[in-house]
Amino acid sequence: QLDAITGLLTEIEYHCSPNQDERPDKDDINGIVIHNISLPPGDFGGGWIDDLFLNKLDPKAHPYFKKIADLRVSAHLLIRRDGEIIQYVPFHQRAWHAGASCWNGRERCNDFTIGIEMEGCDEQTFEQAQYQQLSKVIKALNQSYPKLTTKTIIGHQDIAPGRKTDPGPFFDWQYLHTLLA
Protein backbone atom coordinates (compact mmCIF):
# COMPACT_ATOMS: atom_id res chain seq x y z
CA GLN A 1 0.00 0.00 0.00
CA LEU A 2 1.04 3.57 -0.63
CA ASP A 3 0.90 6.22 2.08
CA ALA A 4 -0.34 9.30 0.23
CA ILE A 5 1.13 11.70 2.78
CA THR A 6 4.69 10.32 2.93
CA GLY A 7 4.83 9.04 -0.65
CA LEU A 8 6.21 5.76 0.64
CA LEU A 9 5.07 2.18 0.26
CA THR A 10 4.14 0.67 3.60
CA GLU A 11 5.83 -2.42 5.02
CA ILE A 12 9.04 -2.16 2.99
CA GLU A 13 12.50 -0.81 3.77
CA TYR A 14 13.12 2.87 3.15
CA HIS A 15 16.69 4.08 2.66
CA CYS A 16 16.55 7.84 2.12
CA SER A 17 18.73 8.79 -0.83
CA PRO A 18 20.23 12.28 -0.78
CA ASN A 19 19.85 12.24 -4.58
CA GLN A 20 16.37 13.68 -4.81
CA ASP A 21 14.64 17.02 -4.96
CA GLU A 22 11.25 18.64 -5.48
CA ARG A 23 9.32 17.88 -8.64
CA PRO A 24 8.31 20.98 -10.63
CA ASP A 25 4.70 19.79 -10.26
CA LYS A 26 4.05 17.03 -7.73
CA ASP A 27 0.67 16.32 -9.36
CA ASP A 28 2.27 15.70 -12.77
CA ILE A 29 3.26 12.05 -12.35
CA ASN A 30 2.34 10.28 -15.56
CA GLY A 31 4.94 7.62 -16.31
CA ILE A 32 6.85 4.70 -14.83
CA VAL A 33 10.34 4.02 -16.14
CA ILE A 34 11.71 0.49 -15.74
CA HIS A 35 15.49 0.14 -15.42
CA ASN A 36 17.93 -2.65 -14.63
CA ILE A 37 20.98 -2.44 -12.41
CA SER A 38 23.62 -4.77 -11.06
CA LEU A 39 26.84 -3.85 -9.27
CA PRO A 40 29.37 -4.79 -10.29
CA PRO A 41 27.79 -5.52 -13.68
CA GLY A 42 26.29 -9.00 -13.76
CA ASP A 43 26.65 -9.57 -10.00
CA PHE A 44 23.55 -9.76 -7.84
CA GLY A 45 22.73 -9.68 -4.16
CA GLY A 46 25.33 -7.37 -2.64
CA GLY A 47 24.90 -4.00 -1.02
CA TRP A 48 26.58 -2.01 -3.78
CA ILE A 49 23.36 -0.66 -5.30
CA ASP A 50 22.39 0.69 -1.91
CA ASP A 51 25.81 2.29 -1.58
CA LEU A 52 25.48 3.90 -5.02
CA PHE A 53 22.07 5.43 -4.28
CA LEU A 54 23.27 6.62 -0.85
CA ASN A 55 26.54 8.14 -2.18
CA LYS A 56 28.63 5.63 -0.21
CA LEU A 57 30.11 3.56 -3.04
CA ASP A 58 33.79 2.83 -2.38
CA PRO A 59 35.73 3.34 -5.63
CA LYS A 60 38.44 0.98 -4.33
CA ALA A 61 36.06 -1.95 -3.73
CA HIS A 62 35.92 -2.95 -7.43
CA PRO A 63 37.62 -1.59 -10.58
CA TYR A 64 34.23 -0.73 -12.17
CA PHE A 65 33.28 1.45 -9.20
CA LYS A 66 36.02 3.97 -10.05
CA LYS A 67 33.92 4.99 -13.08
CA ILE A 68 30.67 5.50 -11.17
CA ALA A 69 31.51 6.33 -7.55
CA ASP A 70 31.03 10.06 -8.13
CA LEU A 71 27.65 9.71 -9.84
CA ARG A 72 24.69 11.17 -7.98
CA VAL A 73 21.80 8.93 -8.97
CA SER A 74 18.76 7.33 -7.40
CA ALA A 75 15.52 5.58 -8.18
CA HIS A 76 12.26 5.53 -6.34
CA LEU A 77 12.47 1.76 -5.88
CA LEU A 78 14.75 -1.22 -6.27
CA ILE A 79 13.26 -4.67 -6.70
CA ARG A 80 15.89 -7.29 -5.88
CA ARG A 81 16.13 -10.73 -7.51
CA ASP A 82 14.25 -12.36 -4.59
CA GLY A 83 11.45 -9.78 -4.76
CA GLU A 84 12.61 -7.64 -1.85
CA ILE A 85 11.72 -3.99 -2.41
CA ILE A 86 13.72 -1.04 -1.12
CA GLN A 87 12.45 2.49 -1.55
CA TYR A 88 14.95 5.35 -1.87
CA VAL A 89 12.83 8.35 -2.82
CA PRO A 90 9.19 9.20 -1.95
CA PHE A 91 7.05 9.13 -5.08
CA HIS A 92 6.07 12.80 -4.80
CA GLN A 93 9.77 13.71 -4.94
CA ARG A 94 11.97 13.65 -8.04
CA ALA A 95 14.46 10.77 -8.18
CA TRP A 96 17.52 11.11 -10.40
CA HIS A 97 17.07 8.01 -12.55
CA ALA A 98 16.52 9.02 -16.17
CA GLY A 99 19.27 11.50 -17.01
CA ALA A 100 19.03 13.17 -20.41
CA SER A 101 15.70 11.86 -21.66
CA CYS A 102 12.62 12.58 -23.75
CA TRP A 103 9.21 10.91 -23.90
CA ASN A 104 6.02 12.01 -25.65
CA GLY A 105 7.73 15.25 -26.66
CA ARG A 106 8.74 16.11 -23.10
CA GLU A 107 12.33 16.30 -21.91
CA ARG A 108 13.61 15.83 -18.35
CA CYS A 109 11.64 12.68 -17.63
CA ASN A 110 12.71 12.71 -13.98
CA ASP A 111 10.27 15.60 -13.55
CA PHE A 112 7.17 13.50 -14.26
CA THR A 113 8.06 9.81 -13.96
CA ILE A 114 8.66 7.22 -11.28
CA GLY A 115 11.88 5.22 -11.64
CA ILE A 116 11.90 1.54 -10.72
CA GLU A 117 15.16 -0.42 -10.83
CA MET A 118 15.03 -4.16 -11.32
CA GLU A 119 18.13 -5.94 -10.06
CA GLY A 120 19.37 -7.49 -13.27
CA CYS A 121 21.21 -6.88 -16.49
CA ASP A 122 20.69 -6.87 -20.25
CA GLU A 123 22.02 -10.44 -20.59
CA GLN A 124 19.81 -12.43 -18.19
CA THR A 125 16.14 -13.05 -17.53
CA PHE A 126 14.48 -11.50 -14.53
CA GLU A 127 12.96 -13.55 -11.71
CA GLN A 128 9.30 -14.42 -11.25
CA ALA A 129 9.36 -12.79 -7.80
CA GLN A 130 10.47 -9.51 -9.37
CA TYR A 131 7.58 -9.45 -11.85
CA GLN A 132 5.12 -10.32 -9.09
CA GLN A 133 6.36 -7.48 -6.90
CA LEU A 134 6.56 -5.04 -9.81
CA SER A 135 2.96 -5.72 -10.77
CA LYS A 136 1.81 -5.16 -7.16
CA VAL A 137 3.73 -1.88 -7.00
CA ILE A 138 2.31 -0.67 -10.31
CA LYS A 139 -1.24 -1.50 -9.18
CA ALA A 140 -0.70 0.49 -5.96
CA LEU A 141 0.72 3.40 -7.94
CA ASN A 142 -2.21 3.32 -10.37
CA GLN A 143 -4.61 3.78 -7.45
CA SER A 144 -2.76 6.86 -6.20
CA TYR A 145 -1.75 8.48 -9.48
CA PRO A 146 -4.65 8.44 -11.95
CA LYS A 147 -2.51 9.44 -14.96
CA LEU A 148 -0.60 6.15 -14.76
CA THR A 149 -1.82 3.35 -17.03
CA THR A 150 -0.30 0.29 -18.64
CA LYS A 151 0.52 2.56 -21.60
CA THR A 152 2.62 4.82 -19.39
CA ILE A 153 5.05 2.07 -18.34
CA ILE A 154 8.22 2.41 -20.40
CA GLY A 155 11.82 1.26 -20.43
CA HIS A 156 14.85 3.46 -19.94
CA GLN A 157 15.83 2.61 -23.53
CA ASP A 158 12.56 4.20 -24.70
CA ILE A 159 13.34 7.61 -23.20
CA ALA A 160 17.11 7.61 -23.83
CA PRO A 161 17.56 5.64 -27.06
CA GLY A 162 21.15 5.15 -28.14
CA ARG A 163 22.32 6.08 -24.64
CA LYS A 164 20.59 3.40 -22.57
CA THR A 165 19.59 -0.21 -23.23
CA ASP A 166 17.78 -1.17 -20.03
CA PRO A 167 15.76 -2.95 -18.93
CA GLY A 168 17.06 -4.94 -21.88
CA PRO A 169 15.93 -7.69 -24.23
CA PHE A 170 15.26 -10.20 -21.44
CA PHE A 171 12.66 -8.06 -19.71
CA ASP A 172 9.33 -9.74 -20.42
CA TRP A 173 6.92 -6.88 -21.16
CA GLN A 174 4.15 -9.26 -22.23
CA TYR A 175 4.32 -11.16 -18.95
CA LEU A 176 4.23 -7.91 -16.96
CA HIS A 177 1.13 -6.76 -18.88
CA THR A 178 -0.50 -10.16 -18.27
CA LEU A 179 0.03 -9.70 -14.53
CA LEU A 180 -1.44 -6.21 -14.70
CA ALA A 181 -4.59 -7.27 -16.60
Coordinates of C-alpha atoms in Angstrom, one line a residue:
Q1 CA 0.0 0.0 0.0
L2 CA 1.0 3.6 -0.6
D3 CA 0.9 6.2 2.1
A4 CA -0.3 9.3 0.2
I5 CA 1.1 11.7 2.8
T6 CA 4.7 10.3 2.9
G7 CA 4.8 9.0 -0.6
L8 CA 6.2 5.8 0.6
L9 CA 5.1 2.2 0.3
T10 CA 4.1 0.7 3.6
E11 CA 5.8 -2.4 5.0
I12 CA 9.0 -2.2 3.0
E13 CA 12.5 -0.8 3.8
Y14 CA 13.1 2.9 3.1
H15 CA 16.7 4.1 2.7
C16 CA 16.5 7.8 2.1
S17 CA 18.7 8.8 -0.8
P18 CA 20.2 12.3 -0.8
N19 CA 19.8 12.2 -4.6
Q20 CA 16.4 13.7 -4.8
D21 CA 14.6 17.0 -5.0
E22 CA 11.3 18.6 -5.5
R23 CA 9.3 17.9 -8.6
P24 CA 8.3 21.0 -10.6
D25 CA 4.7 19.8 -10.3
K26 CA 4.1 17.0 -7.7
D27 CA 0.7 16.3 -9.4
D28 CA 2.3 15.7 -12.8
I29 CA 3.3 12.0 -12.3
N30 CA 2.3 10.3 -15.6
G31 CA 4.9 7.6 -16.3
I32 CA 6.8 4.7 -14.8
V33 CA 10.3 4.0 -16.1
I34 CA 11.7 0.5 -15.7
H35 CA 15.5 0.1 -15.4
N36 CA 17.9 -2.6 -14.6
I37 CA 21.0 -2.4 -12.4
S38 CA 23.6 -4.8 -11.1
L39 CA 26.8 -3.9 -9.3
P40 CA 29.4 -4.8 -10.3
P41 CA 27.8 -5.5 -13.7
G42 CA 26.3 -9.0 -13.8
D43 CA 26.6 -9.6 -10.0
F44 CA 23.5 -9.8 -7.8
G45 CA 22.7 -9.7 -4.2
G46 CA 25.3 -7.4 -2.6
G47 CA 24.9 -4.0 -1.0
W48 CA 26.6 -2.0 -3.8
I49 CA 23.4 -0.7 -5.3
D50 CA 22.4 0.7 -1.9
D51 CA 25.8 2.3 -1.6
L52 CA 25.5 3.9 -5.0
F53 CA 22.1 5.4 -4.3
L54 CA 23.3 6.6 -0.8
N55 CA 26.5 8.1 -2.2
K56 CA 28.6 5.6 -0.2
L57 CA 30.1 3.6 -3.0
D58 CA 33.8 2.8 -2.4
P59 CA 35.7 3.3 -5.6
K60 CA 38.4 1.0 -4.3
A61 CA 36.1 -1.9 -3.7
H62 CA 35.9 -2.9 -7.4
P63 CA 37.6 -1.6 -10.6
Y64 CA 34.2 -0.7 -12.2
F65 CA 33.3 1.4 -9.2
K66 CA 36.0 4.0 -10.1
K67 CA 33.9 5.0 -13.1
I68 CA 30.7 5.5 -11.2
A69 CA 31.5 6.3 -7.5
D70 CA 31.0 10.1 -8.1
L71 CA 27.6 9.7 -9.8
R72 CA 24.7 11.2 -8.0
V73 CA 21.8 8.9 -9.0
S74 CA 18.8 7.3 -7.4
A75 CA 15.5 5.6 -8.2
H76 CA 12.3 5.5 -6.3
L77 CA 12.5 1.8 -5.9
L78 CA 14.8 -1.2 -6.3
I79 CA 13.3 -4.7 -6.7
R80 CA 15.9 -7.3 -5.9
R81 CA 16.1 -10.7 -7.5
D82 CA 14.3 -12.4 -4.6
G83 CA 11.4 -9.8 -4.8
E84 CA 12.6 -7.6 -1.9
I85 CA 11.7 -4.0 -2.4
I86 CA 13.7 -1.0 -1.1
Q87 CA 12.4 2.5 -1.5
Y88 CA 14.9 5.4 -1.9
V89 CA 12.8 8.4 -2.8
P90 CA 9.2 9.2 -1.9
F91 CA 7.0 9.1 -5.1
H92 CA 6.1 12.8 -4.8
Q93 CA 9.8 13.7 -4.9
R94 CA 12.0 13.7 -8.0
A95 CA 14.5 10.8 -8.2
W96 CA 17.5 11.1 -10.4
H97 CA 17.1 8.0 -12.6
A98 CA 16.5 9.0 -16.2
G99 CA 19.3 11.5 -17.0
A100 CA 19.0 13.2 -20.4
S101 CA 15.7 11.9 -21.7
C102 CA 12.6 12.6 -23.7
W103 CA 9.2 10.9 -23.9
N104 CA 6.0 12.0 -25.6
G105 CA 7.7 15.3 -26.7
R106 CA 8.7 16.1 -23.1
E107 CA 12.3 16.3 -21.9
R108 CA 13.6 15.8 -18.3
C109 CA 11.6 12.7 -17.6
N110 CA 12.7 12.7 -14.0
D111 CA 10.3 15.6 -13.6
F112 CA 7.2 13.5 -14.3
T113 CA 8.1 9.8 -14.0
I114 CA 8.7 7.2 -11.3
G115 CA 11.9 5.2 -11.6
I116 CA 11.9 1.5 -10.7
E117 CA 15.2 -0.4 -10.8
M118 CA 15.0 -4.2 -11.3
E119 CA 18.1 -5.9 -10.1
G120 CA 19.4 -7.5 -13.3
C121 CA 21.2 -6.9 -16.5
D122 CA 20.7 -6.9 -20.3
E123 CA 22.0 -10.4 -20.6
Q124 CA 19.8 -12.4 -18.2
T125 CA 16.1 -13.0 -17.5
F126 CA 14.5 -11.5 -14.5
E127 CA 13.0 -13.5 -11.7
Q128 CA 9.3 -14.4 -11.3
A129 CA 9.4 -12.8 -7.8
Q130 CA 10.5 -9.5 -9.4
Y131 CA 7.6 -9.4 -11.8
Q132 CA 5.1 -10.3 -9.1
Q133 CA 6.4 -7.5 -6.9
L134 CA 6.6 -5.0 -9.8
S135 CA 3.0 -5.7 -10.8
K136 CA 1.8 -5.2 -7.2
V137 CA 3.7 -1.9 -7.0
I138 CA 2.3 -0.7 -10.3
K139 CA -1.2 -1.5 -9.2
A140 CA -0.7 0.5 -6.0
L141 CA 0.7 3.4 -7.9
N142 CA -2.2 3.3 -10.4
Q143 CA -4.6 3.8 -7.5
S144 CA -2.8 6.9 -6.2
Y145 CA -1.8 8.5 -9.5
P146 CA -4.6 8.4 -12.0
K147 CA -2.5 9.4 -15.0
L148 CA -0.6 6.1 -14.8
T149 CA -1.8 3.4 -17.0
T150 CA -0.3 0.3 -18.6
K151 CA 0.5 2.6 -21.6
T152 CA 2.6 4.8 -19.4
I153 CA 5.0 2.1 -18.3
I154 CA 8.2 2.4 -20.4
G155 CA 11.8 1.3 -20.4
H156 CA 14.8 3.5 -19.9
Q157 CA 15.8 2.6 -23.5
D158 CA 12.6 4.2 -24.7
I159 CA 13.3 7.6 -23.2
A160 CA 17.1 7.6 -23.8
P161 CA 17.6 5.6 -27.1
G162 CA 21.1 5.2 -28.1
R163 CA 22.3 6.1 -24.6
K164 CA 20.6 3.4 -22.6
T165 CA 19.6 -0.2 -23.2
D166 CA 17.8 -1.2 -20.0
P167 CA 15.8 -3.0 -18.9
G168 CA 17.1 -4.9 -21.9
P169 CA 15.9 -7.7 -24.2
F170 CA 15.3 -10.2 -21.4
F171 CA 12.7 -8.1 -19.7
D172 CA 9.3 -9.7 -20.4
W173 CA 6.9 -6.9 -21.2
Q174 CA 4.2 -9.3 -22.2
Y175 CA 4.3 -11.2 -19.0
L176 CA 4.2 -7.9 -17.0
H177 CA 1.1 -6.8 -18.9
T178 CA -0.5 -10.2 -18.3
L179 CA 0.0 -9.7 -14.5
L180 CA -1.4 -6.2 -14.7
A181 CA -4.6 -7.3 -16.6

